[in-house]
Short mmCIF file of C-alpha atoms in Angstrom, two decimals:
data_model
loop_
_atom_site.label_atom_id
_atom_site.label_comp_id
_atom_site.label_asym_id
_atom_site.label_seq_id
_atom_site.Cartn_x
_atom_site.Cartn_y
_atom_site.Cartn_z
CA MET R 1 -4.82 -54.51 39.96
CA ALA R 2 -1.13 -54.70 40.85
CA GLY R 3 -0.43 -53.52 37.17
CA PHE R 4 -2.72 -50.69 37.48
CA ILE R 5 -1.32 -49.49 40.77
CA VAL R 6 2.21 -49.61 39.27
CA ARG R 7 0.87 -47.62 36.24
CA ARG R 8 -0.57 -44.97 38.35
CA LEU R 9 2.47 -44.60 40.61
CA LEU R 10 4.66 -44.02 37.49
CA GLN R 11 2.16 -41.36 36.08
CA LEU R 12 2.28 -39.64 39.50
CA LEU R 13 5.90 -38.58 38.98
CA PRO R 14 5.63 -36.41 36.01
CA THR R 15 2.39 -34.77 37.24
CA LEU R 16 4.04 -34.26 40.70
CA LEU R 17 7.02 -32.67 38.94
CA LEU R 18 4.67 -30.13 36.89
CA ALA R 19 2.82 -29.49 39.89
CA SER R 20 6.03 -28.39 41.73
CA VAL R 21 7.08 -26.16 39.19
CA LEU R 22 3.49 -24.35 38.86
CA ILE R 23 3.56 -24.13 42.72
CA PHE R 24 7.15 -22.48 42.71
CA LEU R 25 6.12 -19.98 40.10
CA VAL R 26 3.04 -19.09 41.94
CA ILE R 27 4.88 -18.43 45.22
CA HIS R 28 8.03 -16.64 43.78
CA LEU R 29 6.23 -14.59 41.11
CA ALA R 30 4.22 -12.94 43.78
CA PRO R 31 5.32 -9.26 44.63
CA GLY R 32 7.92 -8.89 47.12
CA ASP R 33 9.67 -11.28 49.32
CA PRO R 34 9.97 -12.29 52.89
CA TYR R 35 12.18 -9.40 53.76
CA SER R 36 10.00 -6.68 51.81
CA GLY R 37 8.68 -5.47 55.09
CA LEU R 38 12.17 -4.47 56.55
CA ILE R 39 12.95 -2.10 53.75
CA ASP R 40 11.07 0.72 55.22
CA SER R 41 12.15 -0.09 58.78
CA ARG R 42 15.26 0.69 60.88
CA ALA R 43 16.75 -2.62 59.61
CA ASP R 44 20.34 -2.19 58.00
CA PRO R 45 19.88 -2.37 54.42
CA ALA R 46 23.20 -4.46 54.09
CA LYS R 47 21.87 -6.81 56.55
CA VAL R 48 18.67 -7.22 54.58
CA GLU R 49 20.77 -7.68 51.50
CA GLU R 50 22.71 -10.34 53.16
CA LEU R 51 19.69 -12.42 54.19
CA ARG R 52 18.20 -12.21 50.56
CA LEU R 53 21.60 -13.58 49.30
CA ARG R 54 21.70 -16.34 51.92
CA HIS R 55 18.45 -17.49 50.83
CA CYS R 56 19.27 -16.91 47.01
CA LEU R 57 16.23 -14.53 46.62
CA ASP R 58 18.22 -12.74 44.16
CA CYS R 59 19.08 -15.90 41.85
CA PRO R 60 17.33 -16.61 38.71
CA LEU R 61 14.06 -18.45 39.01
CA PRO R 62 15.41 -21.50 37.34
CA VAL R 63 18.44 -21.65 39.88
CA ARG R 64 16.26 -21.21 42.62
CA TYR R 65 14.10 -23.96 41.62
CA TRP R 66 16.76 -26.44 40.99
CA ARG R 67 18.37 -25.59 44.36
CA TRP R 68 14.74 -26.42 46.03
CA LEU R 69 14.46 -29.72 43.86
CA SER R 70 17.93 -30.98 44.37
CA GLY R 71 17.40 -30.36 48.11
CA ALA R 72 14.11 -31.92 48.17
CA LEU R 73 15.42 -35.27 46.39
CA ARG R 74 17.88 -35.56 48.93
CA GLY R 75 15.25 -35.21 51.84
CA ASP R 76 16.22 -31.67 52.61
CA LEU R 77 13.17 -29.23 52.27
CA GLY R 78 15.28 -26.14 53.56
CA THR R 79 15.11 -24.12 56.40
CA SER R 80 12.21 -21.95 57.66
CA ILE R 81 12.67 -18.32 57.16
CA ARG R 82 10.21 -17.38 59.82
CA PHE R 83 11.11 -20.07 62.60
CA ARG R 84 14.52 -20.83 61.41
CA VAL R 85 14.30 -24.54 61.99
CA PRO R 86 14.19 -27.19 59.20
CA VAL R 87 11.04 -27.50 57.34
CA ALA R 88 10.60 -31.19 57.75
CA GLU R 89 11.04 -30.96 61.60
CA LEU R 90 8.56 -28.09 61.61
CA ILE R 91 5.96 -29.96 59.57
CA GLY R 92 6.67 -33.10 61.64
CA ASP R 93 5.76 -31.23 64.85
CA ARG R 94 2.63 -30.00 63.49
CA LEU R 95 1.39 -32.99 61.76
CA GLY R 96 0.02 -35.05 64.80
CA PRO R 97 -2.32 -32.31 65.95
CA THR R 98 -3.65 -31.77 62.47
CA LEU R 99 -4.24 -35.46 61.95
CA ALA R 100 -6.13 -35.81 65.11
CA LEU R 101 -8.37 -32.77 64.31
CA GLY R 102 -8.87 -34.23 60.68
CA ALA R 103 -9.74 -37.94 62.10
CA ALA R 104 -11.94 -36.46 64.52
CA SER R 105 -14.02 -34.14 62.18
CA GLU R 106 -14.08 -37.03 59.35
CA SER R 107 -15.56 -39.30 61.96
CA ILE R 108 -18.35 -36.81 62.71
CA VAL R 109 -18.90 -36.64 58.89
CA LEU R 110 -19.01 -40.36 58.42
CA LEU R 111 -21.19 -41.28 61.33
CA ALA R 112 -23.69 -38.58 60.60
CA GLY R 113 -23.62 -38.12 56.87
CA ILE R 114 -24.23 -41.94 55.89
CA PRO R 115 -27.18 -42.79 58.29
CA PHE R 116 -28.75 -39.61 57.56
CA GLY R 117 -28.36 -40.00 53.78
CA ILE R 118 -29.66 -43.59 53.97
CA LEU R 119 -32.58 -42.43 56.29
CA ALA R 120 -33.42 -39.40 53.76
CA ALA R 121 -33.48 -42.11 50.82
CA VAL R 122 -35.42 -44.60 52.44
CA ARG R 123 -38.01 -42.22 53.64
CA ARG R 124 -37.98 -40.50 50.29
CA GLY R 125 -40.96 -37.79 50.09
CA THR R 126 -41.94 -37.95 53.66
CA TRP R 127 -41.36 -35.41 56.56
CA VAL R 128 -38.32 -37.15 57.66
CA ASP R 129 -36.84 -36.59 54.19
CA THR R 130 -37.67 -32.88 54.18
CA LEU R 131 -36.31 -32.57 57.85
CA VAL R 132 -33.00 -33.96 57.06
CA THR R 133 -32.54 -32.21 53.80
CA ILE R 134 -33.29 -28.85 55.58
CA VAL R 135 -31.05 -29.56 58.35
CA SER R 136 -28.20 -30.39 55.99
CA LEU R 137 -28.68 -27.41 53.64
CA GLY R 138 -28.53 -25.27 56.78
CA ALA R 139 -25.31 -26.80 57.94
CA LEU R 140 -23.93 -26.37 54.34
CA ALA R 141 -24.78 -22.90 54.38
CA ILE R 142 -22.75 -21.91 57.46
CA PRO R 143 -19.20 -21.44 56.84
CA ALA R 144 -16.84 -23.38 59.29
CA PHE R 145 -15.11 -20.38 60.73
CA PHE R 146 -18.57 -18.89 61.31
CA LEU R 147 -19.69 -21.92 63.11
CA GLY R 148 -16.42 -22.00 64.95
CA LEU R 149 -17.00 -18.64 66.38
CA LEU R 150 -20.56 -19.41 67.38
CA LEU R 151 -19.41 -22.70 69.29
CA LEU R 152 -16.77 -20.50 71.12
CA ARG R 153 -19.47 -17.99 72.19
CA TRP R 154 -21.71 -20.69 73.31
CA PHE R 155 -19.45 -23.30 74.81
CA SER R 156 -16.12 -21.69 75.83
CA LEU R 157 -16.05 -17.61 76.05
CA GLY R 158 -19.69 -17.20 77.09
CA GLY R 159 -22.86 -19.15 77.86
CA LEU R 160 -21.93 -22.61 79.18
CA GLN R 161 -18.04 -22.24 79.29
CA ILE R 162 -17.74 -25.84 79.70
CA LEU R 163 -15.05 -26.37 76.86
CA PRO R 164 -11.39 -24.86 76.28
CA SER R 165 -11.23 -22.25 73.80
CA ALA R 166 -7.84 -22.79 72.33
CA GLY R 167 -4.75 -24.88 72.06
CA PHE R 168 -4.19 -28.70 71.89
CA THR R 169 -3.65 -29.00 75.59
CA THR R 170 -4.07 -27.10 78.65
CA PRO R 171 -0.77 -24.97 78.99
CA GLY R 172 1.16 -25.12 82.34
CA THR R 173 -0.48 -28.28 83.51
CA PRO R 174 1.81 -31.37 83.59
CA LEU R 175 -0.41 -34.24 82.32
CA ALA R 176 0.49 -37.79 81.01
CA GLY R 177 -1.37 -40.90 80.14
CA THR R 178 -5.13 -40.97 80.25
CA ALA R 179 -5.38 -37.38 81.74
CA LEU R 180 -3.56 -36.05 78.77
CA PHE R 181 -5.78 -37.91 76.31
CA LEU R 182 -8.85 -36.47 78.11
CA ASP R 183 -7.60 -32.92 78.20
CA ALA R 184 -6.67 -33.20 74.41
CA ALA R 185 -10.13 -34.69 73.66
CA ARG R 186 -11.91 -31.64 75.36
CA HIS R 187 -9.64 -29.31 73.33
CA LEU R 188 -10.55 -31.33 70.27
CA ILE R 189 -14.30 -31.12 70.55
CA LEU R 190 -15.18 -27.61 69.38
CA PRO R 191 -12.75 -27.38 66.33
CA ALA R 192 -13.82 -30.93 64.99
CA THR R 193 -17.44 -30.09 65.48
CA ALA R 194 -16.90 -26.86 63.47
CA LEU R 195 -15.26 -28.90 60.75
CA GLY R 196 -17.56 -31.83 60.73
CA VAL R 197 -20.80 -30.18 60.78
CA THR R 198 -20.39 -28.30 57.50
CA GLY R 199 -19.07 -31.70 55.81
CA ILE R 200 -22.18 -33.71 56.78
CA ALA R 201 -24.37 -32.08 54.20
CA GLY R 202 -22.21 -32.77 51.33
CA LEU R 203 -21.66 -36.62 52.24
CA MET R 204 -25.30 -37.08 53.14
CA SER R 205 -26.42 -35.60 49.69
CA HIS R 206 -24.15 -37.97 47.91
CA VAL R 207 -25.42 -40.94 49.91
CA ARG R 208 -29.01 -40.06 49.32
CA SER R 209 -28.66 -39.65 45.66
CA ALA R 210 -26.72 -42.84 45.23
CA MET R 211 -29.10 -44.94 47.56
CA LEU R 212 -32.22 -43.63 45.70
CA GLU R 213 -30.58 -44.91 42.32
CA VAL R 214 -29.81 -48.38 43.89
CA LEU R 215 -33.21 -48.74 45.63
CA GLN R 216 -34.80 -49.09 42.09
CA GLN R 217 -32.59 -51.83 40.87
CA ASP R 218 -34.48 -55.08 40.19
CA TYR R 219 -31.89 -57.33 42.41
CA LEU R 220 -33.42 -55.54 45.49
CA ARG R 221 -37.04 -56.13 44.48
CA THR R 222 -35.84 -59.90 44.29
CA ALA R 223 -34.18 -59.85 47.65
CA ARG R 224 -37.22 -58.50 49.08
CA ALA R 225 -39.19 -61.16 47.14
CA LYS R 226 -36.93 -63.92 48.94
CA GLY R 227 -38.16 -62.64 52.24
CA LEU R 228 -34.88 -61.04 53.44
CA PRO R 229 -35.35 -58.47 56.24
CA GLU R 230 -35.37 -54.79 55.18
CA ARG R 231 -32.45 -54.07 57.17
CA VAL R 232 -30.49 -56.67 55.26
CA VAL R 233 -31.62 -55.31 51.98
CA ILE R 234 -30.84 -51.88 52.91
CA TYR R 235 -27.53 -52.37 54.57
CA LYS R 236 -25.91 -55.15 52.85
CA HIS R 237 -27.09 -55.23 49.38
CA ALA R 238 -28.13 -51.56 48.50
CA LEU R 239 -25.53 -49.80 50.85
CA ARG R 240 -22.57 -51.47 49.29
CA ASN R 241 -23.47 -50.67 45.90
CA ALA R 242 -24.07 -47.06 46.69
CA LEU R 243 -20.81 -46.38 48.25
CA ILE R 244 -18.71 -45.64 45.26
CA PRO R 245 -19.67 -41.80 45.21
CA VAL R 246 -18.49 -42.05 48.90
CA VAL R 247 -15.32 -43.53 48.14
CA THR R 248 -14.62 -40.89 45.58
CA LEU R 249 -15.53 -38.24 47.98
CA LEU R 250 -13.30 -39.77 50.88
CA GLY R 251 -10.39 -40.20 48.46
CA LEU R 252 -10.44 -36.77 47.27
CA ASN R 253 -10.81 -35.38 50.87
CA LEU R 254 -7.54 -36.58 51.86
CA PRO R 255 -5.62 -33.42 51.32
CA ALA R 256 -8.39 -31.61 53.06
CA LEU R 257 -7.95 -33.94 56.06
CA VAL R 258 -4.48 -32.47 56.54
CA GLY R 259 -4.33 -28.92 55.40
CA GLY R 260 -8.12 -28.06 54.95
CA ALA R 261 -8.42 -26.52 58.29
CA ILE R 262 -6.37 -23.14 57.76
CA ILE R 263 -9.08 -20.75 59.15
CA THR R 264 -10.52 -23.23 61.74
CA GLU R 265 -7.06 -23.83 63.29
CA SER R 266 -6.23 -20.17 63.35
CA ILE R 267 -9.72 -19.36 65.29
CA PHE R 268 -8.99 -22.11 67.91
CA GLN R 269 -5.20 -21.63 68.00
CA TRP R 270 -4.60 -25.30 66.94
CA PRO R 271 -1.00 -26.04 66.65
CA GLY R 272 -1.34 -27.91 63.20
CA ILE R 273 -0.63 -27.67 59.52
CA GLY R 274 -3.31 -25.40 58.73
CA ARG R 275 -2.20 -22.72 61.09
CA LEU R 276 1.50 -23.20 60.05
CA THR R 277 0.05 -22.65 56.47
CA TYR R 278 -1.56 -19.53 57.48
CA THR R 279 1.51 -17.90 59.36
CA ALA R 280 3.72 -19.03 56.36
CA LEU R 281 1.50 -17.02 53.91
CA LEU R 282 1.58 -13.88 56.16
CA GLU R 283 5.28 -14.20 56.46
CA ARG R 284 6.06 -15.18 52.83
CA ASP R 285 8.13 -18.19 54.27
CA TYR R 286 8.82 -19.59 50.64
CA PRO R 287 10.56 -23.00 52.01
CA VAL R 288 7.57 -23.90 54.20
CA LEU R 289 5.01 -22.87 51.62
CA MET R 290 6.80 -24.99 48.90
CA ALA R 291 6.86 -27.94 51.18
CA LEU R 292 3.26 -27.73 52.30
CA ASN R 293 1.87 -27.21 49.00
CA VAL R 294 3.77 -30.07 47.48
CA MET R 295 2.55 -32.25 50.23
CA PHE R 296 -0.85 -31.19 49.56
CA ALA R 297 -0.15 -32.04 45.83
CA VAL R 298 0.94 -35.63 46.85
CA LEU R 299 -1.91 -36.23 49.04
CA THR R 300 -4.44 -35.14 46.11
CA LEU R 301 -2.63 -37.54 43.72
CA VAL R 302 -2.56 -40.24 46.41
CA GLY R 303 -6.20 -39.82 47.51
CA SER R 304 -7.21 -40.16 43.77
CA LEU R 305 -5.39 -43.37 43.42
CA LEU R 306 -6.88 -44.66 46.58
CA ALA R 307 -10.39 -43.80 45.38
CA ASP R 308 -9.82 -45.90 42.28
CA ILE R 309 -8.46 -48.60 44.45
CA GLY R 310 -11.61 -48.44 46.68
CA TYR R 311 -14.01 -48.88 43.57
CA ALA R 312 -12.74 -52.63 43.13
CA VAL R 313 -12.76 -53.09 46.94
CA VAL R 314 -16.52 -51.81 47.24
CA ASP R 315 -17.73 -53.11 43.84
CA PRO R 316 -16.02 -56.36 42.42
CA ARG R 317 -17.65 -55.35 39.19
CA VAL R 318 -15.26 -52.87 38.60
CA ARG R 319 -12.36 -53.92 36.48
CA PHE R 320 -9.22 -51.84 35.45
CA GLU R 321 -8.21 -52.60 31.87
#
């Protein structure tokens, strides 16, 4: 296993380098630049040209990429054109709220998707299976942003009006300790639910399919013949062997845990990575876009590696040659 991990880590380096080149080209070959909107305004053309030169926007693409790469290797991701602060500091400030949102939404997915997937598989062909499947397909058909708007209408801006509509905490209210935690938790409920509900259906269908395959195996018939309780047969013997697709899904979901909530964070004005990505796209903030997309590429590669490692943890029969 140690040798496999080392080989995979070494393979990540050229893959990540190639990904950074492609990301750089996609961002910088798009028409215009961060200062294109100033051309038709009252801004001084000489000042606009000075800003372009300061950020090396008139340099050839290889020169610009080398400047970015050499800085990134030193830990310098550049300075945000829009916010005028170091990119690393900007991302660090937004990472905490995004991780909280991602962890909360993923918890909803796991706590609902796995049990309902098991229930649908165990009760295959019954009304329970039909009901769970219909509800999950309905949840899958609702986009996260639309569900977020509905939740805002029902629980915040109209209807019950029991939950906050935006932000990470209540502005202008000095809170600390338990009070701050509870206030942040109230703000977290709506965006986490909007993200989590739409992800339940995918996980549930994977768990259901895997469980249906495992439940037909001979070793489960043997376990039942030995007199083991059905609960032990399902949750100890069947579930563990059905978790490989789930491990894959969770590993590949790692980048989405950090940056997959762009629209949802914008709707709820959540001060996280997703909203920062949206702002950087609108403003063509090249340093921020490069740092964020390379970070997503790293998370994708790491998630794939973690999924492979998780195979061996869940199923000892798996061996890496």
